[in-house]
């Protein structure tokens, strides 16, 4: 069990439209400002989806590289790029994300219904992501949307070995319509299948945000929060900005006597290369 808490901010995602959520960070300037604000109140890692000039999700490699460079220049955060993208993104584009050479990247461990859509993650594709990340020294975060995906993670590690750095970190993404529910009972059930020695974060989508956060803290886990996962702060109250969500997570982590870890501490925890 870790002493402190890794807080990851997922500020943008691929699902919310800027027209529906005007305070969603979509330009590089907005993203960098959000990152700085969130780092100040306790975030140590940022899970990044980017948008194009039209504010829609994109996996444009030039933009991804510029984003990684800007976040490294302006913050000490561990930079994690999403390889999940949007449900419409082709596999080749999702694999090419790794050519932007982030510190970390997400790797979803299976296909899942995703609201009215399907988030496709074929086995061969997952294996290719895992191998390409290791070739490039990128530390994966294995995203788990349903409990069976933890069995797939065990199979991946058994058949293809440990990731870059040798440490396994998973993120339980709970409460997606089509995936596992976001509640304490399910979180505990999932933990039975997390590989020995692995660390875990959890995030609850929408109204499951608070129960998942409290359950994860109680179980010795880490936290992901952000407007990718919820745009509601409380019933009838919209999120002001990502820093508001990070500040709440930091406060709860402190109450749990597991205060936020610094980016340098998280690099050690996850075996990510130290920034220079
Ligand atoms: N946008 C979802 C379809 C990830 O970032 O790796 C997938 C997602 C997972 O957000
Ligand atoms: Zn994501």
PDB file of C-alpha atoms and ligand atoms in Angstrom:
ATOM      1  CA  UNK A   1       0.000   0.000   0.000  1.00  0.00           C
ATOM      2  CA  UNK A   2       1.317   3.410  -0.928  1.00  0.00           C
ATOM      3  CA  UNK A   3       1.553   6.256   1.591  1.00  0.00           C
ATOM      4  CA  UNK A   4       0.551   9.153  -0.603  1.00  0.00           C
ATOM      5  CA  UNK A   5      -2.018   9.512  -3.360  1.00  0.00           C
ATOM      6  CA  UNK A   6      -1.392   9.903  -7.048  1.00  0.00           C
ATOM      7  CA  UNK A   7      -3.945  12.352  -8.427  1.00  0.00           C
ATOM      8  CA  UNK A   8      -4.389  12.292 -12.187  1.00  0.00           C
ATOM      9  CA  UNK A   9      -6.408  14.939 -13.944  1.00  0.00           C
ATOM     10  CA  UNK A  10      -8.276  14.005 -17.126  1.00  0.00           C
ATOM     11  CA  UNK A  11      -9.295  17.504 -18.203  1.00  0.00           C
ATOM     12  CA  UNK A  12     -10.926  17.123 -21.614  1.00  0.00           C
ATOM     13  CA  UNK A  13     -11.748  13.638 -22.939  1.00  0.00           C
ATOM     14  CA  UNK A  14     -13.297  13.005 -26.324  1.00  0.00           C
ATOM     15  CA  UNK A  15     -16.976  12.933 -25.488  1.00  0.00           C
ATOM     16  CA  UNK A  16     -18.075  16.406 -24.364  1.00  0.00           C
ATOM     17  CA  UNK A  17     -18.738  19.068 -26.981  1.00  0.00           C
ATOM     18  CA  UNK A  18     -17.309  22.529 -26.324  1.00  0.00           C
ATOM     19  CA  UNK A  19     -20.687  23.957 -27.256  1.00  0.00           C
ATOM     20  CA  UNK A  20     -22.295  22.009 -24.379  1.00  0.00           C
ATOM     21  CA  UNK A  21     -19.452  22.567 -21.899  1.00  0.00           C
ATOM     22  CA  UNK A  22     -17.934  26.004 -22.625  1.00  0.00           C
ATOM     23  CA  UNK A  23     -15.341  25.723 -19.830  1.00  0.00           C
ATOM     24  CA  UNK A  24     -13.882  22.496 -21.287  1.00  0.00           C
ATOM     25  CA  UNK A  25     -10.191  23.079 -22.107  1.00  0.00           C
ATOM     26  CA  UNK A  26      -9.775  22.428 -25.844  1.00  0.00           C
ATOM     27  CA  UNK A  27      -7.018  24.728 -27.138  1.00  0.00           C
ATOM     28  CA  UNK A  28      -3.364  24.184 -26.267  1.00  0.00           C
ATOM     29  CA  UNK A  29      -3.387  27.408 -24.263  1.00  0.00           C
ATOM     30  CA  UNK A  30      -6.445  26.304 -22.287  1.00  0.00           C
ATOM     31  CA  UNK A  31      -4.933  22.871 -21.698  1.00  0.00           C
ATOM     32  CA  UNK A  32      -1.613  24.246 -20.453  1.00  0.00           C
ATOM     33  CA  UNK A  33      -3.360  26.728 -18.157  1.00  0.00           C
ATOM     34  CA  UNK A  34      -5.547  23.922 -16.797  1.00  0.00           C
ATOM     35  CA  UNK A  35      -2.490  21.732 -16.262  1.00  0.00           C
ATOM     36  CA  UNK A  36      -0.722  24.462 -14.294  1.00  0.00           C
ATOM     37  CA  UNK A  37      -3.811  25.163 -12.189  1.00  0.00           C
ATOM     38  CA  UNK A  38      -4.279  21.464 -11.437  1.00  0.00           C
ATOM     39  CA  UNK A  39      -0.617  20.882 -10.598  1.00  0.00           C
ATOM     40  CA  UNK A  40      -0.816  23.738  -8.101  1.00  0.00           C
ATOM     41  CA  UNK A  41      -3.632  22.015  -6.187  1.00  0.00           C
ATOM     42  CA  UNK A  42      -2.249  18.481  -6.189  1.00  0.00           C
ATOM     43  CA  UNK A  43      -2.310  16.776  -9.587  1.00  0.00           C
ATOM     44  CA  UNK A  44       0.822  14.841 -10.526  1.00  0.00           C
ATOM     45  CA  UNK A  45      -0.239  13.310 -13.835  1.00  0.00           C
ATOM     46  CA  UNK A  46      -2.369  14.534 -16.744  1.00  0.00           C
ATOM     47  CA  UNK A  47      -4.348  12.211 -19.040  1.00  0.00           C
ATOM     48  CA  UNK A  48      -4.568  14.055 -22.331  1.00  0.00           C
ATOM     49  CA  UNK A  49      -7.027  14.032 -25.224  1.00  0.00           C
ATOM     50  CA  UNK A  50      -6.558  16.879 -27.667  1.00  0.00           C
ATOM     51  CA  UNK A  51      -8.937  18.796 -29.910  1.00  0.00           C
ATOM     52  CA  UNK A  52      -8.531  20.395 -33.321  1.00  0.00           C
ATOM     53  CA  UNK A  53      -9.228  23.998 -34.339  1.00  0.00           C
ATOM     54  CA  UNK A  54     -12.851  22.948 -34.778  1.00  0.00           C
ATOM     55  CA  UNK A  55     -12.838  21.854 -31.069  1.00  0.00           C
ATOM     56  CA  UNK A  56     -13.509  18.231 -32.061  1.00  0.00           C
ATOM     57  CA  UNK A  57     -11.266  15.332 -30.946  1.00  0.00           C
ATOM     58  CA  UNK A  58      -8.188  14.712 -33.071  1.00  0.00           C
ATOM     59  CA  UNK A  59      -5.159  12.412 -32.976  1.00  0.00           C
ATOM     60  CA  UNK A  60      -3.092  14.670 -35.229  1.00  0.00           C
ATOM     61  CA  UNK A  61       0.507  13.689 -34.486  1.00  0.00           C
ATOM     62  CA  UNK A  62       1.995  17.168 -34.908  1.00  0.00           C
ATOM     63  CA  UNK A  63      -0.489  18.552 -32.391  1.00  0.00           C
ATOM     64  CA  UNK A  64       0.175  15.684 -30.001  1.00  0.00           C
ATOM     65  CA  UNK A  65       3.920  16.340 -30.141  1.00  0.00           C
ATOM     66  CA  UNK A  66       3.400  20.062 -29.578  1.00  0.00           C
ATOM     67  CA  UNK A  67       1.116  19.275 -26.637  1.00  0.00           C
ATOM     68  CA  UNK A  68       3.643  16.964 -24.982  1.00  0.00           C
ATOM     69  CA  UNK A  69       6.372  19.590 -25.480  1.00  0.00           C
ATOM     70  CA  UNK A  70       4.232  22.420 -24.065  1.00  0.00           C
ATOM     71  CA  UNK A  71       3.128  20.447 -21.006  1.00  0.00           C
ATOM     72  CA  UNK A  72       6.749  19.446 -20.320  1.00  0.00           C
ATOM     73  CA  UNK A  73       7.918  23.042 -20.696  1.00  0.00           C
ATOM     74  CA  UNK A  74       5.239  24.552 -18.465  1.00  0.00           C
ATOM     75  CA  UNK A  75       4.686  21.857 -15.813  1.00  0.00           C
ATOM     76  CA  UNK A  76       6.385  18.932 -14.065  1.00  0.00           C
ATOM     77  CA  UNK A  77       3.322  16.727 -14.554  1.00  0.00           C
ATOM     78  CA  UNK A  78       3.703  13.176 -15.817  1.00  0.00           C
ATOM     79  CA  UNK A  79       2.249  13.450 -19.331  1.00  0.00           C
ATOM     80  CA  UNK A  80      -0.022  10.582 -20.319  1.00  0.00           C
ATOM     81  CA  UNK A  81      -1.534  10.545 -23.802  1.00  0.00           C
ATOM     82  CA  UNK A  82      -4.775   8.710 -24.477  1.00  0.00           C
ATOM     83  CA  UNK A  83      -4.547   5.935 -27.034  1.00  0.00           C
ATOM     84  CA  UNK A  84      -8.282   5.416 -26.566  1.00  0.00           C
ATOM     85  CA  UNK A  85      -9.109   8.572 -28.470  1.00  0.00           C
ATOM     86  CA  UNK A  86     -12.722   8.753 -29.570  1.00  0.00           C
ATOM     87  CA  UNK A  87     -14.812   5.658 -30.355  1.00  0.00           C
ATOM     88  CA  UNK A  88     -14.567   6.537 -34.067  1.00  0.00           C
ATOM     89  CA  UNK A  89     -10.755   6.652 -34.223  1.00  0.00           C
ATOM     90  CA  UNK A  90      -9.038   3.957 -36.323  1.00  0.00           C
ATOM     91  CA  UNK A  91      -6.504   1.622 -34.733  1.00  0.00           C
ATOM     92  CA  UNK A  92      -3.568   2.896 -36.807  1.00  0.00           C
ATOM     93  CA  UNK A  93      -4.115   6.469 -35.599  1.00  0.00           C
ATOM     94  CA  UNK A  94      -4.423   5.261 -32.011  1.00  0.00           C
ATOM     95  CA  UNK A  95      -1.137   3.355 -32.302  1.00  0.00           C
ATOM     96  CA  UNK A  96       0.581   6.363 -33.894  1.00  0.00           C
ATOM     97  CA  UNK A  97      -0.128   8.410 -30.741  1.00  0.00           C
ATOM     98  CA  UNK A  98       2.878   6.629 -29.224  1.00  0.00           C
ATOM     99  CA  UNK A  99       5.165   8.370 -31.739  1.00  0.00           C
ATOM    100  CA  UNK A 100       4.607  11.575 -29.755  1.00  0.00           C
ATOM    101  CA  UNK A 101       6.706   9.882 -27.028  1.00  0.00           C
ATOM    102  CA  UNK A 102       4.757  10.817 -23.883  1.00  0.00           C
ATOM    103  CA  UNK A 103       5.886   9.624 -20.439  1.00  0.00           C
ATOM    104  CA  UNK A 104       2.866   7.360 -20.227  1.00  0.00           C
ATOM    105  CA  UNK A 105      -0.069   6.261 -22.363  1.00  0.00           C
ATOM    106  CA  UNK A 106      -3.374   4.573 -21.724  1.00  0.00           C
ATOM    107  CA  UNK A 107      -3.970   0.997 -22.887  1.00  0.00           C
ATOM    108  CA  UNK A 108      -7.549  -0.229 -22.591  1.00  0.00           C
ATOM    109  CA  UNK A 109      -7.755  -3.949 -21.890  1.00  0.00           C
ATOM    110  CA  UNK A 110     -10.769  -4.913 -23.980  1.00  0.00           C
ATOM    111  CA  UNK A 111     -13.834  -3.966 -25.953  1.00  0.00           C
ATOM    112  CA  UNK A 112     -16.748  -2.483 -24.039  1.00  0.00           C
ATOM    113  CA  UNK A 113     -20.140  -1.026 -24.764  1.00  0.00           C
ATOM    114  CA  UNK A 114     -19.789   2.719 -24.270  1.00  0.00           C
ATOM    115  CA  UNK A 115     -23.184   4.327 -23.917  1.00  0.00           C
ATOM    116  CA  UNK A 116     -24.805   3.846 -27.324  1.00  0.00           C
ATOM    117  CA  UNK A 117     -21.396   3.237 -28.920  1.00  0.00           C
ATOM    118  CA  UNK A 118     -18.789   0.484 -28.801  1.00  0.00           C
ATOM    119  CA  UNK A 119     -15.235   1.199 -27.637  1.00  0.00           C
ATOM    120  CA  UNK A 120     -13.245  -1.337 -29.684  1.00  0.00           C
ATOM    121  CA  UNK A 121     -10.065  -2.856 -28.292  1.00  0.00           C
ATOM    122  CA  UNK A 122      -9.326  -6.128 -30.080  1.00  0.00           C
ATOM    123  CA  UNK A 123      -6.839  -8.483 -28.410  1.00  0.00           C
ATOM    124  CA  UNK A 124      -4.230  -8.141 -31.190  1.00  0.00           C
ATOM    125  CA  UNK A 125      -4.521  -4.369 -30.979  1.00  0.00           C
ATOM    126  CA  UNK A 126      -3.997  -4.373 -27.217  1.00  0.00           C
ATOM    127  CA  UNK A 127      -0.921  -6.589 -27.611  1.00  0.00           C
ATOM    128  CA  UNK A 128       0.470  -4.239 -30.260  1.00  0.00           C
ATOM    129  CA  UNK A 129      -0.043  -1.215 -27.981  1.00  0.00           C
ATOM    130  CA  UNK A 130       1.686  -3.021 -25.109  1.00  0.00           C
ATOM    131  CA  UNK A 131       4.689  -3.971 -27.275  1.00  0.00           C
ATOM    132  CA  UNK A 132       5.062  -0.585 -28.956  1.00  0.00           C
ATOM    133  CA  UNK A 133       4.971   1.163 -25.583  1.00  0.00           C
ATOM    134  CA  UNK A 134       7.695  -1.093 -24.266  1.00  0.00           C
ATOM    135  CA  UNK A 135       9.810  -0.514 -27.401  1.00  0.00           C
ATOM    136  CA  UNK A 136       9.538   3.242 -26.845  1.00  0.00           C
ATOM    137  CA  UNK A 137      10.016   3.217 -23.046  1.00  0.00           C
ATOM    138  CA  UNK A 138       6.474   4.555 -22.487  1.00  0.00           C
ATOM    139  CA  UNK A 139       4.861   3.473 -19.212  1.00  0.00           C
ATOM    140  CA  UNK A 140       1.329   2.159 -19.760  1.00  0.00           C
ATOM    141  CA  UNK A 141      -1.694   2.769 -17.623  1.00  0.00           C
ATOM    142  CA  UNK A 142      -3.964  -0.207 -18.209  1.00  0.00           C
ATOM    143  CA  UNK A 143      -7.521   1.122 -18.393  1.00  0.00           C
ATOM    144  CA  UNK A 144     -10.117  -1.279 -17.023  1.00  0.00           C
ATOM    145  CA  UNK A 145     -13.758  -0.637 -17.907  1.00  0.00           C
ATOM    146  CA  UNK A 146     -15.078  -4.036 -16.861  1.00  0.00           C
ATOM    147  CA  UNK A 147     -13.881  -6.724 -14.470  1.00  0.00           C
ATOM    148  CA  UNK A 148     -13.139  -9.319 -17.163  1.00  0.00           C
ATOM    149  CA  UNK A 149     -10.561  -6.924 -18.580  1.00  0.00           C
ATOM    150  CA  UNK A 150      -8.432  -7.650 -15.510  1.00  0.00           C
ATOM    151  CA  UNK A 151      -8.268 -11.283 -16.611  1.00  0.00           C
ATOM    152  CA  UNK A 152      -7.108 -10.025 -20.006  1.00  0.00           C
ATOM    153  CA  UNK A 153      -4.419  -7.961 -18.278  1.00  0.00           C
ATOM    154  CA  UNK A 154      -3.129 -11.062 -16.518  1.00  0.00           C
ATOM    155  CA  UNK A 155      -3.082 -12.894 -19.847  1.00  0.00           C
ATOM    156  CA  UNK A 156      -1.216  -9.988 -21.475  1.00  0.00           C
ATOM    157  CA  UNK A 157       1.471  -9.959 -18.782  1.00  0.00           C
ATOM    158  CA  UNK A 158       1.764 -13.769 -18.795  1.00  0.00           C
ATOM    159  CA  UNK A 159       2.108 -14.017 -22.564  1.00  0.00           C
ATOM    160  CA  UNK A 160       4.002 -10.816 -23.346  1.00  0.00           C
ATOM    161  CA  UNK A 161       5.853  -9.810 -20.180  1.00  0.00           C
ATOM    162  CA  UNK A 162       6.027  -6.697 -18.044  1.00  0.00           C
ATOM    163  CA  UNK A 163       5.743  -3.164 -19.456  1.00  0.00           C
ATOM    164  CA  UNK A 164       8.468  -0.532 -19.690  1.00  0.00           C
ATOM    165  CA  UNK A 165       9.874   0.100 -16.208  1.00  0.00           C
ATOM    166  CA  UNK A 166       8.627  -3.265 -14.940  1.00  0.00           C
ATOM    167  CA  UNK A 167       5.801  -1.864 -12.805  1.00  0.00           C
ATOM    168  CA  UNK A 168       2.093  -2.442 -13.513  1.00  0.00           C
ATOM    169  CA  UNK A 169      -0.400   0.373 -12.918  1.00  0.00           C
ATOM    170  CA  UNK A 170      -4.103   0.070 -13.670  1.00  0.00           C
ATOM    171  CA  UNK A 171      -6.906   2.593 -13.745  1.00  0.00           C
ATOM    172  CA  UNK A 172     -10.423   1.389 -12.972  1.00  0.00           C
ATOM    173  CA  UNK A 173     -12.825   3.464 -15.070  1.00  0.00           C
ATOM    174  CA  UNK A 174     -16.144   2.807 -13.360  1.00  0.00           C
ATOM    175  CA  UNK A 175     -19.713   3.757 -14.119  1.00  0.00           C
ATOM    176  CA  UNK A 176     -19.559   3.888 -17.928  1.00  0.00           C
ATOM    177  CA  UNK A 177     -22.944   2.726 -19.243  1.00  0.00           C
ATOM    178  CA  UNK A 178     -21.935  -0.695 -20.584  1.00  0.00           C
ATOM    179  CA  UNK A 179     -19.038  -1.224 -18.171  1.00  0.00           C
ATOM    180  CA  UNK A 180     -18.753  -2.070 -14.485  1.00  0.00           C
ATOM    181  CA  UNK A 181     -20.817  -0.043 -12.025  1.00  0.00           C
ATOM    182  CA  UNK A 182     -19.157   2.691  -9.974  1.00  0.00           C
ATOM    183  CA  UNK A 183     -19.605   1.555  -6.391  1.00  0.00           C
ATOM    184  CA  UNK A 184     -17.551   0.254  -3.467  1.00  0.00           C
ATOM    185  CA  UNK A 185     -18.700  -3.347  -3.848  1.00  0.00           C
ATOM    186  CA  UNK A 186     -17.537  -3.522  -7.451  1.00  0.00           C
ATOM    187  CA  UNK A 187     -14.253  -1.784  -6.681  1.00  0.00           C
ATOM    188  CA  UNK A 188     -13.453  -4.369  -4.002  1.00  0.00           C
ATOM    189  CA  UNK A 189     -14.396  -7.189  -6.374  1.00  0.00           C
ATOM    190  CA  UNK A 190     -12.102  -5.742  -9.042  1.00  0.00           C
ATOM    191  CA  UNK A 191      -9.186  -5.522  -6.613  1.00  0.00           C
ATOM    192  CA  UNK A 192      -9.218  -9.292  -6.215  1.00  0.00           C
ATOM    193  CA  UNK A 193      -8.087  -9.498  -9.838  1.00  0.00           C
ATOM    194  CA  UNK A 194      -5.510  -6.693  -9.896  1.00  0.00           C
ATOM    195  CA  UNK A 195      -2.085  -8.358 -10.373  1.00  0.00           C
ATOM    196  CA  UNK A 196       0.097  -8.701  -7.258  1.00  0.00           C
ATOM    197  CA  UNK A 197       2.393  -5.724  -6.804  1.00  0.00           C
ATOM    198  CA  UNK A 198       0.388  -3.488  -9.119  1.00  0.00           C
ATOM    199  CA  UNK A 199      -0.864  -0.057  -8.120  1.00  0.00           C
ATOM    200  CA  UNK A 200      -4.316   1.147  -9.058  1.00  0.00           C
ATOM    201  CA  UNK A 201      -6.222   4.369  -9.592  1.00  0.00           C
ATOM    202  CA  UNK A 202      -9.954   4.661  -9.942  1.00  0.00           C
ATOM    203  CA  UNK A 203     -12.352   7.128 -11.438  1.00  0.00           C
ATOM    204  CA  UNK A 204     -16.125   7.158 -11.379  1.00  0.00           C
ATOM    205  CA  UNK A 205     -18.035   8.574 -14.327  1.00  0.00           C
ATOM    206  CA  UNK A 206     -20.713  11.167 -13.619  1.00  0.00           C
ATOM    207  CA  UNK A 207     -22.520  10.707 -10.318  1.00  0.00           C
ATOM    208  CA  UNK A 208     -20.305   7.740  -9.377  1.00  0.00           C
ATOM    209  CA  UNK A 209     -17.335  10.086  -8.965  1.00  0.00           C
ATOM    210  CA  UNK A 210     -17.628  10.528  -5.179  1.00  0.00           C
ATOM    211  CA  UNK A 211     -18.400   6.919  -4.161  1.00  0.00           C
ATOM    212  CA  UNK A 212     -15.555   5.639  -6.316  1.00  0.00           C
ATOM    213  CA  UNK A 213     -13.148   8.244  -4.957  1.00  0.00           C
ATOM    214  CA  UNK A 214     -13.971   7.410  -1.338  1.00  0.00           C
ATOM    215  CA  UNK A 215     -13.791   3.657  -1.980  1.00  0.00           C
ATOM    216  CA  UNK A 216     -10.465   3.948  -3.792  1.00  0.00           C
ATOM    217  CA  UNK A 217      -8.926   6.016  -1.012  1.00  0.00           C
ATOM    218  CA  UNK A 218     -10.131   3.539   1.612  1.00  0.00           C
ATOM    219  CA  UNK A 219      -8.663   0.649  -0.353  1.00  0.00           C
ATOM    220  CA  UNK A 220      -5.223   2.262  -0.702  1.00  0.00           C
ATOM    221  CA  UNK A 221      -5.717   3.295  -4.313  1.00  0.00           C
ATOM    222  CA  UNK A 222      -5.033   6.423  -6.289  1.00  0.00           C
ATOM    223  CA  UNK A 223      -7.436   8.871  -7.917  1.00  0.00           C
ATOM    224  CA  UNK A 224      -8.311  10.177 -11.346  1.00  0.00           C
ATOM    225  CA  UNK A 225     -10.651  13.143 -11.610  1.00  0.00           C
ATOM    226  CA  UNK A 226     -11.503  15.655 -14.305  1.00  0.00           C
ATOM    227  CA  UNK A 227     -14.024  16.950 -16.783  1.00  0.00           C
ATOM    228  CA  UNK A 228     -13.443  13.956 -19.083  1.00  0.00           C
ATOM    229  CA  UNK A 229     -15.272  11.930 -16.434  1.00  0.00           C
ATOM    230  CA  UNK A 230     -17.714  14.362 -14.863  1.00  0.00           C
ATOM    231  CA  UNK A 231     -18.939  17.866 -15.600  1.00  0.00           C
ATOM    232  CA  UNK A 232     -21.178  17.988 -12.544  1.00  0.00           C
ATOM    233  CA  UNK A 233     -19.676  18.957  -9.168  1.00  0.00           C
ATOM    234  CA  UNK A 234     -22.754  18.166  -7.139  1.00  0.00           C
ATOM    235  CA  UNK A 235     -26.429  17.684  -7.859  1.00  0.00           C
ATOM    236  CA  UNK A 236     -27.527  20.705  -9.907  1.00  0.00           C
ATOM    237  CA  UNK A 237     -24.061  22.299  -9.808  1.00  0.00           C
ATOM    238  CA  UNK A 238     -21.782  22.305 -12.861  1.00  0.00           C
ATOM    239  CA  UNK A 239     -18.027  21.921 -12.476  1.00  0.00           C
ATOM    240  CA  UNK A 240     -16.317  25.319 -12.413  1.00  0.00           C
ATOM    241  CA  UNK A 241     -13.032  23.987 -13.778  1.00  0.00           C
ATOM    242  CA  UNK A 242     -10.738  20.976 -13.538  1.00  0.00           C
ATOM    243  CA  UNK A 243      -8.790  22.478 -10.645  1.00  0.00           C
ATOM    244  CA  UNK A 244     -11.975  22.456  -8.575  1.00  0.00           C
ATOM    245  CA  UNK A 245     -12.182  18.677  -8.998  1.00  0.00           C
ATOM    246  CA  UNK A 246      -8.478  18.183  -8.262  1.00  0.00           C
ATOM    247  CA  UNK A 247      -8.716  20.384  -5.161  1.00  0.00           C
ATOM    248  CA  UNK A 248     -11.602  18.279  -3.838  1.00  0.00           C
ATOM    249  CA  UNK A 249      -9.649  15.065  -4.471  1.00  0.00           C
ATOM    250  CA  UNK A 250      -6.586  16.538  -2.737  1.00  0.00           C
ATOM    251  CA  UNK A 251      -8.684  17.505   0.267  1.00  0.00           C
ATOM    252  CA  UNK A 252     -10.122  14.009   0.568  1.00  0.00           C
ATOM    253  CA  UNK A 253      -6.676  12.450   0.151  1.00  0.00           C
ATOM    254  CA  UNK A 254      -5.391  14.613   2.988  1.00  0.00           C
ATOM    255  CA  UNK A 255      -8.337  13.631   5.187  1.00  0.00           C
ATOM    256  CA  UNK A 256      -7.498   9.999   4.398  1.00  0.00           C
ATOM    257  CA  UNK A 257      -3.939  10.799   5.595  1.00  0.00           C
ATOM    258  CA  UNK A 258      -2.644   9.900   2.158  1.00  0.00           C
ATOM    259  CA  UNK A 259      -1.757  13.359   0.810  1.00  0.00           C
ATOM    260  CA  UNK A 260      -1.093  14.041  -2.879  1.00  0.00           C
ATOM    261  CA  UNK A 261       2.184  12.726  -4.284  1.00  0.00           C
ATOM    262  CA  UNK A 262       4.411  15.136  -6.187  1.00  0.00           C
ATOM    263  CA  UNK A 263       5.173  14.473  -9.860  1.00  0.00           C
ATOM    264  CA  UNK A 264       8.694  13.345  -8.882  1.00  0.00           C
ATOM    265  CA  UNK A 265       7.266  10.873  -6.356  1.00  0.00           C
ATOM    266  CA  UNK A 266       4.873   9.558  -8.984  1.00  0.00           C
ATOM    267  CA  UNK A 267       7.705   9.073 -11.469  1.00  0.00           C
ATOM    268  CA  UNK A 268       9.421   6.899  -8.867  1.00  0.00           C
ATOM    269  CA  UNK A 269       6.195   5.029  -8.063  1.00  0.00           C
ATOM    270  CA  UNK A 270       5.335   4.265 -11.699  1.00  0.00           C
ATOM    271  CA  UNK A 271       8.977   3.913 -12.861  1.00  0.00           C
ATOM    272  CA  UNK A 272       8.629   6.803 -15.289  1.00  0.00           C
ATOM    273  CA  UNK A 273      11.887   8.520 -16.241  1.00  0.00           C
ATOM    274  CA  UNK A 274      12.535  11.625 -14.095  1.00  0.00           C
ATOM    275  CA  UNK A 275      12.015  14.922 -15.924  1.00  0.00           C
ATOM    276  CA  UNK A 276      15.058  17.114 -16.509  1.00  0.00           C
TER     277      UNK A 276
HETATM  278  N1  LIG B   1     -12.834   8.238 -25.093  1.00  0.00           N
HETATM  279  C1  LIG B   1     -13.077   6.875 -24.801  1.00  0.00           C
HETATM  280  C2  LIG B   1     -13.713   6.205 -25.986  1.00  0.00           C
HETATM  281  C3  LIG B   1      -8.609   6.342 -22.961  1.00  0.00           C
HETATM  282  O1  LIG B   1      -8.427   7.543 -22.925  1.00  0.00           O
HETATM  283  O2  LIG B   1      -7.685   5.556 -23.125  1.00  0.00           O
HETATM  284  C4  LIG B   1     -11.846   6.145 -24.447  1.00  0.00           C
HETATM  285  C5  LIG B   1     -11.017   6.714 -23.388  1.00  0.00           C
HETATM  286  C6  LIG B   1      -9.989   5.798 -22.846  1.00  0.00           C
HETATM  287  O3  LIG B   1     -11.113   7.836 -22.978  1.00  0.00           O
HETATM  288 ZN1  LIG B   2      -9.398   9.145 -21.850  1.00  0.00          ZN
END
